[in-house]
Short mmCIF file of C-alpha atoms in Angstrom, two decimals:
data_model
loop_
_atom_site.label_atom_id
_atom_site.label_comp_id
_atom_site.label_asym_id
_atom_site.label_seq_id
_atom_site.Cartn_x
_atom_site.Cartn_y
_atom_site.Cartn_z
CA MET A 1 16.05 18.58 -4.44
CA SER A 2 18.85 16.74 -5.71
CA ASP A 3 21.07 14.70 -3.60
CA GLY A 4 23.99 15.56 -5.53
CA ARG A 5 25.49 12.16 -5.41
CA VAL A 6 24.07 9.74 -7.92
CA THR A 7 23.18 10.50 -11.70
CA GLY A 8 22.45 8.07 -14.50
CA GLU A 9 26.10 8.45 -15.78
CA SER A 10 27.75 7.65 -12.26
CA ALA A 11 25.18 4.82 -11.23
CA PRO A 12 26.62 1.18 -11.82
CA PRO A 13 24.89 -0.86 -14.37
CA ALA A 14 22.04 -2.88 -13.34
CA SER A 15 23.44 -6.02 -14.31
CA GLU A 16 26.52 -5.42 -11.70
CA ILE A 17 23.85 -5.17 -8.85
CA VAL A 18 21.38 -8.04 -9.40
CA THR A 19 20.74 -10.69 -11.94
CA ALA A 20 18.26 -13.31 -12.57
CA ASP A 21 20.59 -16.02 -11.58
CA ASP A 22 20.75 -13.99 -8.13
CA VAL A 23 16.75 -14.30 -8.21
CA ALA A 24 16.87 -17.96 -8.70
CA ASP A 25 19.26 -18.48 -6.10
CA ALA A 26 16.97 -16.46 -3.53
CA HIS A 27 14.25 -18.85 -4.78
CA GLU A 28 16.06 -21.94 -3.72
CA ARG A 29 17.12 -20.15 -0.47
CA LEU A 30 13.44 -19.02 0.05
CA ASP A 31 12.14 -22.79 -0.63
CA GLY A 32 9.79 -23.98 2.49
CA VAL A 33 10.72 -20.45 4.38
CA VAL A 34 7.90 -18.15 2.39
CA HIS A 35 4.59 -18.86 1.12
CA ARG A 36 4.05 -19.23 -2.61
CA THR A 37 1.58 -16.42 -2.54
CA PRO A 38 -2.15 -16.99 -4.83
CA LEU A 39 -2.65 -14.89 -7.96
CA ASP A 40 -6.37 -14.25 -7.72
CA SER A 41 -8.18 -13.12 -10.83
CA SER A 42 -10.46 -9.87 -10.44
CA ARG A 43 -13.45 -9.47 -12.96
CA THR A 44 -14.47 -6.24 -11.27
CA ILE A 45 -11.08 -4.61 -11.49
CA ALA A 46 -10.43 -5.43 -15.07
CA ASP A 47 -13.93 -4.32 -16.10
CA ARG A 48 -13.25 -0.84 -14.31
CA CYS A 49 -9.66 -0.42 -16.12
CA GLY A 50 -10.74 -1.87 -19.66
CA ALA A 51 -8.04 -4.69 -19.25
CA GLU A 52 -8.35 -8.13 -20.72
CA ARG A 53 -7.54 -9.72 -17.24
CA VAL A 54 -6.05 -8.35 -13.91
CA ASP A 55 -4.55 -11.15 -11.69
CA LEU A 56 -3.82 -9.80 -8.06
CA LYS A 57 -0.38 -11.13 -6.37
CA LEU A 58 -1.68 -11.39 -2.94
CA GLU A 59 1.51 -10.65 -0.74
CA ASN A 60 -0.53 -9.68 2.04
CA VAL A 61 -1.22 -13.09 2.95
CA GLN A 62 2.42 -13.53 2.93
CA ARG A 63 4.27 -14.70 6.08
CA THR A 64 4.61 -11.27 8.36
CA GLY A 65 1.85 -9.82 5.99
CA SER A 66 4.05 -8.44 3.31
CA PHE A 67 6.79 -9.26 0.89
CA LYS A 68 9.67 -8.18 2.91
CA ILE A 69 10.37 -11.43 4.40
CA ARG A 70 11.58 -12.57 1.24
CA GLY A 71 14.50 -10.09 0.94
CA ALA A 72 15.34 -9.81 4.46
CA TYR A 73 15.97 -13.56 4.95
CA ASN A 74 17.67 -13.80 1.72
CA ALA A 75 20.18 -11.32 2.75
CA MET A 76 20.53 -12.62 6.71
CA ALA A 77 20.75 -16.36 5.73
CA GLN A 78 24.28 -15.21 3.74
CA LEU A 79 25.95 -13.56 6.72
CA PRO A 80 28.66 -15.24 8.06
CA GLU A 81 28.73 -16.68 11.58
CA SER A 82 30.86 -14.27 13.11
CA VAL A 83 28.26 -11.70 12.05
CA ARG A 84 25.42 -13.46 12.86
CA GLU A 85 26.92 -13.62 16.48
CA ARG A 86 26.89 -9.77 16.92
CA GLY A 87 23.28 -9.35 15.49
CA VAL A 88 21.58 -7.19 12.90
CA VAL A 89 20.03 -3.80 13.00
CA ALA A 90 17.46 -2.40 10.64
CA SER A 91 15.29 0.71 9.88
CA SER A 92 11.73 0.29 8.78
CA ALA A 93 8.21 1.80 8.81
CA GLY A 94 7.01 -1.44 9.78
CA ASN A 95 6.88 -4.30 6.98
CA HIS A 96 11.05 -4.78 6.91
CA ALA A 97 11.04 -4.75 10.65
CA GLN A 98 8.69 -7.87 10.69
CA GLY A 99 10.59 -9.48 7.78
CA VAL A 100 13.87 -8.88 9.57
CA ALA A 101 12.61 -10.01 12.78
CA LEU A 102 10.97 -13.22 11.46
CA ALA A 103 14.41 -14.09 9.88
CA GLY A 104 16.18 -13.42 13.00
CA ASP A 105 13.95 -15.90 14.77
CA LEU A 106 14.29 -18.20 11.79
CA LEU A 107 18.17 -18.00 12.14
CA ASP A 108 18.79 -17.51 15.46
CA ILE A 109 19.91 -13.69 15.18
CA ASP A 110 19.29 -10.93 17.29
CA THR A 111 17.61 -8.19 15.87
CA THR A 112 17.29 -4.43 16.71
CA ILE A 113 14.64 -2.45 14.61
CA VAL A 114 14.65 1.30 14.25
CA VAL A 115 11.01 2.81 13.23
CA PRO A 116 9.89 6.17 12.55
CA GLU A 117 7.07 7.78 14.45
CA ILE A 118 4.35 7.28 11.94
CA THR A 119 4.60 3.60 12.26
CA PRO A 120 1.28 2.09 12.97
CA ALA A 121 1.24 0.59 16.39
CA VAL A 122 -0.22 -2.87 14.96
CA LYS A 123 3.30 -3.23 12.86
CA ILE A 124 5.33 -2.41 16.03
CA ASP A 125 3.38 -4.85 18.05
CA ALA A 126 3.89 -7.54 15.62
CA THR A 127 7.65 -7.05 15.44
CA ARG A 128 8.19 -7.18 18.81
CA GLY A 129 6.13 -10.43 18.66
CA TYR A 130 8.79 -12.04 16.70
CA GLY A 131 11.52 -11.11 19.45
CA ALA A 132 12.99 -8.09 18.06
CA ASP A 133 14.14 -4.96 20.30
CA VAL A 134 12.12 -2.14 18.70
CA VAL A 135 13.30 1.61 18.79
CA VAL A 136 10.88 4.58 17.92
CA GLU A 137 13.08 7.24 16.55
CA GLY A 138 12.49 10.01 13.99
CA GLU A 139 9.29 11.69 12.29
CA LEU A 140 10.51 10.56 8.72
CA TYR A 141 12.12 7.40 7.79
CA GLU A 142 15.17 9.08 6.87
CA GLU A 143 15.86 10.01 10.74
CA SER A 144 15.27 6.43 11.68
CA TYR A 145 17.74 5.14 9.01
CA GLU A 146 20.21 7.47 10.08
CA HIS A 147 19.78 6.29 13.95
CA ALA A 148 20.13 2.70 12.69
CA LEU A 149 23.40 3.52 10.79
CA ARG A 150 24.58 4.87 13.87
CA LEU A 151 23.55 1.85 16.02
CA ALA A 152 25.47 -0.61 13.76
CA GLU A 153 28.56 1.64 13.85
CA ASP A 154 28.42 1.90 17.94
CA GLU A 155 27.40 -1.31 18.63
CA GLY A 156 29.00 -3.60 15.74
CA LEU A 157 25.78 -4.62 14.42
CA GLU A 158 25.33 -5.37 10.69
CA PHE A 159 22.69 -3.26 8.91
CA VAL A 160 20.18 -4.89 7.19
CA HIS A 161 19.03 -2.19 4.36
CA PRO A 162 15.27 -2.33 3.61
CA PHE A 163 15.81 -1.89 0.02
CA ASP A 164 19.10 -0.74 -1.64
CA ASP A 165 20.83 -3.97 -0.95
CA ALA A 166 21.46 -7.02 -3.67
CA ALA A 167 20.64 -9.85 -1.73
CA VAL A 168 17.06 -7.83 -0.51
CA ILE A 169 16.59 -7.10 -4.04
CA ALA A 170 16.95 -10.43 -5.42
CA GLY A 171 14.79 -11.73 -2.46
CA GLN A 172 12.13 -9.41 -3.59
CA GLY A 173 12.36 -10.70 -7.29
CA THR A 174 11.17 -13.80 -6.23
CA VAL A 175 7.66 -12.35 -6.39
CA GLY A 176 8.13 -11.34 -10.14
CA ARG A 177 9.63 -15.01 -10.47
CA GLU A 178 6.38 -16.44 -9.44
CA ILE A 179 4.22 -14.16 -11.63
CA ALA A 180 6.33 -15.09 -14.61
CA ALA A 181 5.50 -18.82 -13.97
CA ASP A 182 1.97 -18.49 -12.91
CA ALA A 183 0.83 -15.77 -15.47
CA PRO A 184 3.14 -16.52 -18.60
CA GLY A 185 1.01 -14.38 -20.90
CA VAL A 186 0.99 -11.22 -18.44
CA ASP A 187 1.67 -7.81 -20.58
CA ALA A 188 2.19 -5.37 -17.62
CA VAL A 189 3.02 -5.90 -13.96
CA LEU A 190 2.23 -2.62 -11.50
CA VAL A 191 4.07 -2.63 -8.02
CA SER A 192 4.27 0.13 -5.61
CA ILE A 193 7.60 1.81 -5.06
CA GLY A 194 8.59 2.93 -1.84
CA GLY A 195 12.52 2.61 -1.63
CA GLY A 196 12.55 0.73 -4.91
CA GLY A 197 13.65 -2.58 -3.60
CA LEU A 198 10.46 -4.65 -4.72
CA ILE A 199 10.20 -3.45 -8.34
CA SER A 200 13.90 -3.79 -8.91
CA GLY A 201 13.76 -7.17 -7.93
CA ILE A 202 10.62 -7.88 -9.93
CA ALA A 203 11.86 -5.91 -12.94
CA THR A 204 14.71 -8.05 -12.89
CA ALA A 205 12.91 -11.29 -12.78
CA MET A 206 10.11 -10.21 -15.56
CA GLN A 207 12.84 -8.92 -18.05
CA ALA A 208 14.81 -12.22 -17.79
CA ARG A 209 11.61 -13.90 -18.61
CA ASP A 210 10.26 -11.85 -21.04
CA PRO A 211 12.03 -8.24 -21.87
CA GLU A 212 8.34 -7.35 -23.67
CA VAL A 213 6.52 -7.11 -20.44
CA ARG A 214 5.98 -3.59 -19.00
CA VAL A 215 6.89 -3.14 -15.38
CA ILE A 216 5.29 0.08 -14.10
CA GLY A 217 5.87 1.71 -10.69
CA VAL A 218 3.05 3.25 -8.55
CA GLN A 219 3.80 5.95 -5.84
CA PRO A 220 1.47 8.08 -3.76
CA GLU A 221 1.45 11.83 -4.99
CA GLY A 222 2.96 12.96 -1.38
CA ALA A 223 5.86 10.44 -1.84
CA ALA A 224 6.40 10.52 -5.43
CA HIS A 225 10.13 10.73 -5.74
CA ALA A 226 10.80 8.17 -8.60
CA LYS A 227 9.47 9.98 -11.64
CA PRO A 228 11.12 13.10 -11.06
CA SER A 229 14.47 11.28 -10.44
CA LEU A 230 14.16 9.20 -13.72
CA GLU A 231 13.17 12.31 -15.98
CA ALA A 232 16.30 14.16 -14.17
CA ASP A 233 18.66 11.05 -14.78
CA GLU A 234 19.92 11.87 -11.23
CA ILE A 235 18.36 10.96 -7.69
CA ARG A 236 15.95 13.67 -6.58
CA MET A 237 15.20 13.59 -2.65
CA LEU A 238 11.76 15.04 -1.30
CA SER A 239 12.17 17.37 1.61
CA ALA A 240 8.74 15.95 2.95
CA VAL A 241 6.29 13.28 2.49
CA ASP A 242 2.88 13.21 3.21
CA THR A 243 0.47 10.50 2.31
CA VAL A 244 -1.60 7.76 4.12
CA ALA A 245 0.56 4.98 2.83
CA GLU A 246 3.09 5.07 5.40
CA GLY A 247 4.78 1.54 3.91
CA ILE A 248 6.06 3.49 0.93
CA ALA A 249 6.61 6.85 2.43
CA ASP A 250 10.16 7.31 1.30
CA ALA A 251 11.90 10.38 0.18
CA ARG A 252 14.01 8.79 -2.42
CA LEU A 253 15.71 5.80 -4.30
CA LEU A 254 19.29 5.11 -3.31
CA GLU A 255 22.19 3.95 -5.63
CA ARG A 256 21.27 0.53 -6.28
CA THR A 257 17.42 0.88 -6.65
CA PHE A 258 18.15 3.88 -8.79
CA ALA A 259 20.10 2.05 -11.29
CA VAL A 260 18.12 -0.91 -11.70
CA VAL A 261 15.01 1.15 -11.69
CA ARG A 262 16.39 3.61 -14.52
CA ASP A 263 17.51 0.52 -16.56
CA ARG A 264 14.59 -2.07 -16.22
CA VAL A 265 11.33 -0.17 -15.16
CA ASP A 266 9.23 1.18 -17.99
CA ASP A 267 7.24 3.92 -16.63
CA VAL A 268 6.29 5.11 -12.70
CA VAL A 269 2.75 7.03 -12.40
CA SER A 270 1.17 8.48 -8.86
CA VAL A 271 -2.26 8.06 -7.42
CA ASP A 272 -3.73 10.29 -4.37
CA ASP A 273 -4.63 9.19 -1.33
CA THR A 274 -8.63 9.08 -2.21
CA ASP A 275 -7.43 6.78 -4.66
CA LEU A 276 -5.73 4.59 -2.55
CA ALA A 277 -8.89 4.63 -0.04
CA VAL A 278 -10.97 3.70 -3.11
CA ALA A 279 -8.84 0.78 -4.08
CA THR A 280 -8.62 -0.65 -0.54
CA THR A 281 -12.45 -0.18 -0.67
CA VAL A 282 -12.87 -2.35 -3.69
CA LEU A 283 -10.33 -4.95 -2.75
CA ALA A 284 -12.32 -5.54 0.46
CA GLN A 285 -15.36 -5.82 -0.97
CA ARG A 286 -14.95 -7.61 -4.39
CA ALA A 287 -11.69 -9.29 -4.05
CA LYS A 288 -12.63 -10.14 -0.14
CA THR A 289 -8.96 -9.20 0.77
CA VAL A 290 -7.56 -6.76 3.38
CA THR A 291 -4.47 -4.40 2.30
CA GLU A 292 -2.71 -1.58 3.81
CA PRO A 293 -2.89 1.67 1.75
CA ALA A 294 0.75 0.90 0.25
CA GLY A 295 -0.22 -2.50 -1.11
CA ALA A 296 -3.14 -1.32 -2.62
CA ALA A 297 -1.53 1.47 -4.97
CA PRO A 298 -0.99 -0.75 -8.04
CA VAL A 299 -5.02 -1.35 -7.96
CA ALA A 300 -5.37 2.58 -7.27
CA ALA A 301 -3.56 3.18 -10.50
CA LEU A 302 -5.88 0.71 -12.31
CA LEU A 303 -9.17 2.11 -10.81
CA SER A 304 -7.99 5.89 -11.40
CA GLY A 305 -6.91 5.56 -14.97
CA ALA A 306 -3.21 6.42 -14.21
CA VAL A 307 -2.19 3.98 -16.47
CA ASP A 308 -3.65 2.72 -19.78
CA VAL A 309 -3.98 -1.16 -19.81
CA GLU A 310 -6.79 -1.50 -22.34
CA ASP A 311 -7.14 -4.89 -23.43
CA GLU A 312 -3.88 -6.17 -21.78
CA ARG A 313 -3.33 -8.74 -19.19
CA VAL A 314 -2.47 -7.17 -16.02
CA ALA A 315 -0.84 -8.22 -12.41
CA ALA A 316 -1.19 -6.22 -9.70
CA VAL A 317 0.98 -6.85 -6.78
CA VAL A 318 -0.83 -6.28 -3.49
CA SER A 319 2.49 -6.03 -1.59
CA GLY A 320 1.11 -5.83 2.15
CA GLY A 321 -1.79 -6.22 4.44
CA ASN A 322 -0.67 -4.72 7.94
CA VAL A 323 -3.03 -2.24 8.57
CA GLY A 324 -5.03 -1.72 12.04
CA LEU A 325 -8.85 -2.38 12.00
CA SER A 326 -9.61 0.95 12.68
CA GLU A 327 -7.44 2.61 10.00
CA HIS A 328 -8.94 0.04 7.56
CA ALA A 329 -12.40 0.91 8.39
CA GLU A 330 -11.60 4.58 7.96
CA LEU A 331 -10.06 4.03 4.91
CA THR A 332 -13.10 1.90 3.46
CA ARG A 333 -15.46 4.91 4.94
CA VAL A 334 -13.34 7.17 2.71
CA GLY A 335 -13.57 5.20 -0.16
CA MET A 336 -17.42 4.19 0.03
CA GLN A 337 -18.15 8.13 -0.05
CA ALA A 338 -15.57 8.41 -2.99
CA LEU A 339 -17.33 5.86 -5.05
CA GLY A 340 -20.90 7.31 -4.21
CA ARG A 341 -21.81 4.24 -2.18
CA ALA A 342 -21.99 6.26 1.19
CA VAL A 343 -23.80 9.49 2.04
CA GLU A 344 -23.31 11.55 5.37
CA ALA A 345 -26.21 14.06 5.81
CA ARG A 346 -27.48 16.44 8.12
CA LEU A 347 -31.26 16.30 8.81
CA GLU A 348 -33.70 18.45 10.95
CA LEU A 349 -36.20 16.67 12.59
CA ASP A 350 -39.58 17.87 14.02
CA GLY A 351 -39.43 15.39 17.03
CA TRP A 352 -36.87 13.35 18.82
CA PRO A 353 -36.81 10.28 18.77
CA ALA A 354 -40.23 10.10 17.66
CA THR A 355 -39.65 10.48 13.97
CA LEU A 356 -36.76 8.03 14.02
CA GLY A 357 -38.86 5.20 13.52
CA ASP A 358 -40.37 6.75 10.27
CA LEU A 359 -36.73 7.52 9.04
CA SER A 360 -35.44 4.07 9.91
CA GLU A 361 -38.63 2.45 7.76
CA ALA A 362 -38.07 4.91 4.72
CA VAL A 363 -34.21 4.09 4.51
CA ALA A 364 -35.13 0.28 4.68
CA ALA A 365 -37.91 0.53 2.20
CA SER A 366 -35.51 2.21 -0.35
CA GLY A 367 -33.04 -0.64 -0.11
CA ALA A 368 -30.24 1.39 1.70
CA GLU A 369 -28.81 0.60 5.06
CA LEU A 370 -28.70 3.46 8.06
CA ASP A 371 -25.13 2.97 9.14
CA SER A 372 -25.25 5.40 11.93
CA VAL A 373 -27.48 8.12 13.20
CA GLU A 374 -26.82 10.52 15.88
CA ARG A 375 -27.99 14.00 17.39
CA ALA A 376 -25.86 16.65 16.24
CA ALA A 377 -24.59 19.63 17.94
CA ARG A 378 -26.66 22.67 17.04
CA THR A 379 -25.68 25.67 15.31
CA ALA A 380 -26.95 28.97 14.78
CA SER A 381 -28.58 28.17 11.25
CA ASP A 382 -30.63 25.35 12.73
CA ALA A 383 -34.39 26.11 13.41
CA PRO A 384 -35.05 26.15 17.43
CA ASN A 385 -38.18 24.21 17.42
CA ARG A 386 -36.10 20.99 15.23
CA VAL A 387 -33.62 18.53 16.25
CA PRO A 388 -30.22 18.44 14.15
CA VAL A 389 -29.50 14.89 13.12
CA GLU A 390 -26.47 13.27 11.45
CA VAL A 391 -26.81 10.27 9.67
CA ARG A 392 -24.62 7.87 7.31
CA LEU A 393 -26.68 5.86 4.58
CA ASP A 394 -24.89 3.15 2.45
CA GLY A 395 -26.52 2.39 -0.99
CA SER A 396 -25.57 0.92 -4.17
CA GLY A 397 -24.38 4.00 -5.78
CA PRO A 398 -24.87 7.56 -6.14
CA ASP A 399 -28.08 7.95 -8.20
CA HIS A 400 -29.69 5.32 -5.61
CA LEU A 401 -28.43 7.19 -2.92
CA ALA A 402 -29.89 10.68 -4.02
CA ASP A 403 -33.33 8.81 -4.47
CA VAL A 404 -33.10 7.74 -0.78
CA LEU A 405 -32.31 11.50 0.32
CA ASP A 406 -35.45 12.31 -1.65
CA SER A 407 -37.57 10.09 -0.07
CA LEU A 408 -36.42 11.31 3.26
CA SER A 409 -37.31 14.73 2.26
CA ALA A 410 -40.73 13.78 1.60
CA LEU A 411 -41.44 12.71 4.98
CA ASP A 412 -43.49 14.88 7.31
CA GLY A 413 -41.46 16.43 9.96
CA VAL A 414 -37.79 15.76 8.19
CA GLU A 415 -35.79 18.12 6.32
CA VAL A 416 -32.42 17.24 4.58
CA ALA A 417 -30.03 20.28 5.31
CA SER A 418 -27.08 19.20 3.73
CA HIS A 419 -25.37 16.01 2.56
CA SER A 420 -22.01 14.89 1.30
CA LEU A 421 -22.65 12.71 -1.67
CA ASP A 422 -19.85 12.21 -3.83
CA GLU A 423 -20.27 11.40 -7.65
CA ARG A 424 -16.69 10.89 -8.16
CA GLY A 425 -16.88 7.01 -8.40
CA GLU A 426 -19.01 4.17 -10.07
CA SER A 427 -20.67 1.42 -8.65
CA THR A 428 -19.11 -1.89 -8.43
CA GLU A 429 -21.90 -4.10 -9.15
CA SER A 430 -19.99 -6.95 -11.05
CA SER A 431 -18.14 -9.74 -9.06
#
């Protein structure tokens, strides 16, 4: 639905919101505060998407584990002393919270952070670790946002917006400034979109360096509000969001980010949650880097074919790595199955546990890995003289795993009753 407030006709020009000079000033302000994160080439991802080259801008190794410290510090460093003494409040799904909290610690400013209930515990704990007061309020980010605004008004605090703020956008734009300097021949830059602050800043920096560079936004299908807004030339707000990528689970752009995205971003594409799991898995296996689903979205767009980058030089911004170990393990578990490199199977055994030795030897002989095995709950369809067992196998690809299942079926006393082999993906053997 439309929010009824901002259209392309009423939105301010992008040049009145943030400029390349603002990004350059932010770059100087952030010198010595943030890391200049690496740009790491991935031949695996380039081969899979047909690009000439793919470089990963690894903001997941930034201070606080994401790009957010850039915008938060740039905005808070410009606050007058009288405002600093009162303190600041912010709303966040996690990463902005840590950015504001660290900036407050560095600048000696008291911080209060309001987070929605979907925020992972790892992000809440990290935010508190930087000295912030964390308030959990609301099922969706929009509800947390409204609560933070009320706190700002009631307690006289300065509200630090996570994205719809010129100084925040300029700070995030320093990511694009670094890409432009480190990959001068880049043809396209892919960036996750939540509220649009990061892509607004990066597009501002890239357009100033080379107007021919395409800047492409990526959103999860369950929070894909930007494309409809651009097509309608009016901000569209989702009534609900549903995605594993809680870091970009925003319901809309706002006035400033809509104006900048409208003027400076070339396209927006979407990916599903399985695409995000696959990208998270490939990044862990091949790039040896841990990312949260929101940070993996640009790579998901490349691997899924959501964007055409044939023979192009591409930079994909891996925007954050704040993910719990259990969540990351589950994501890679889903990703391995989607790639056809893992299978869950239900077996019926003549004997338990005697047959397990033969089973384990057969798996090892086939070059696969027996990841887990456990006795399953019996169902009405199970033969009463057999023991139901559930196993998970890891292999090099769907063909390999199909052969492994065939070898198990050939064993005396073993029957493969069902399996979940998913041939959606391809093997990722190149490095």
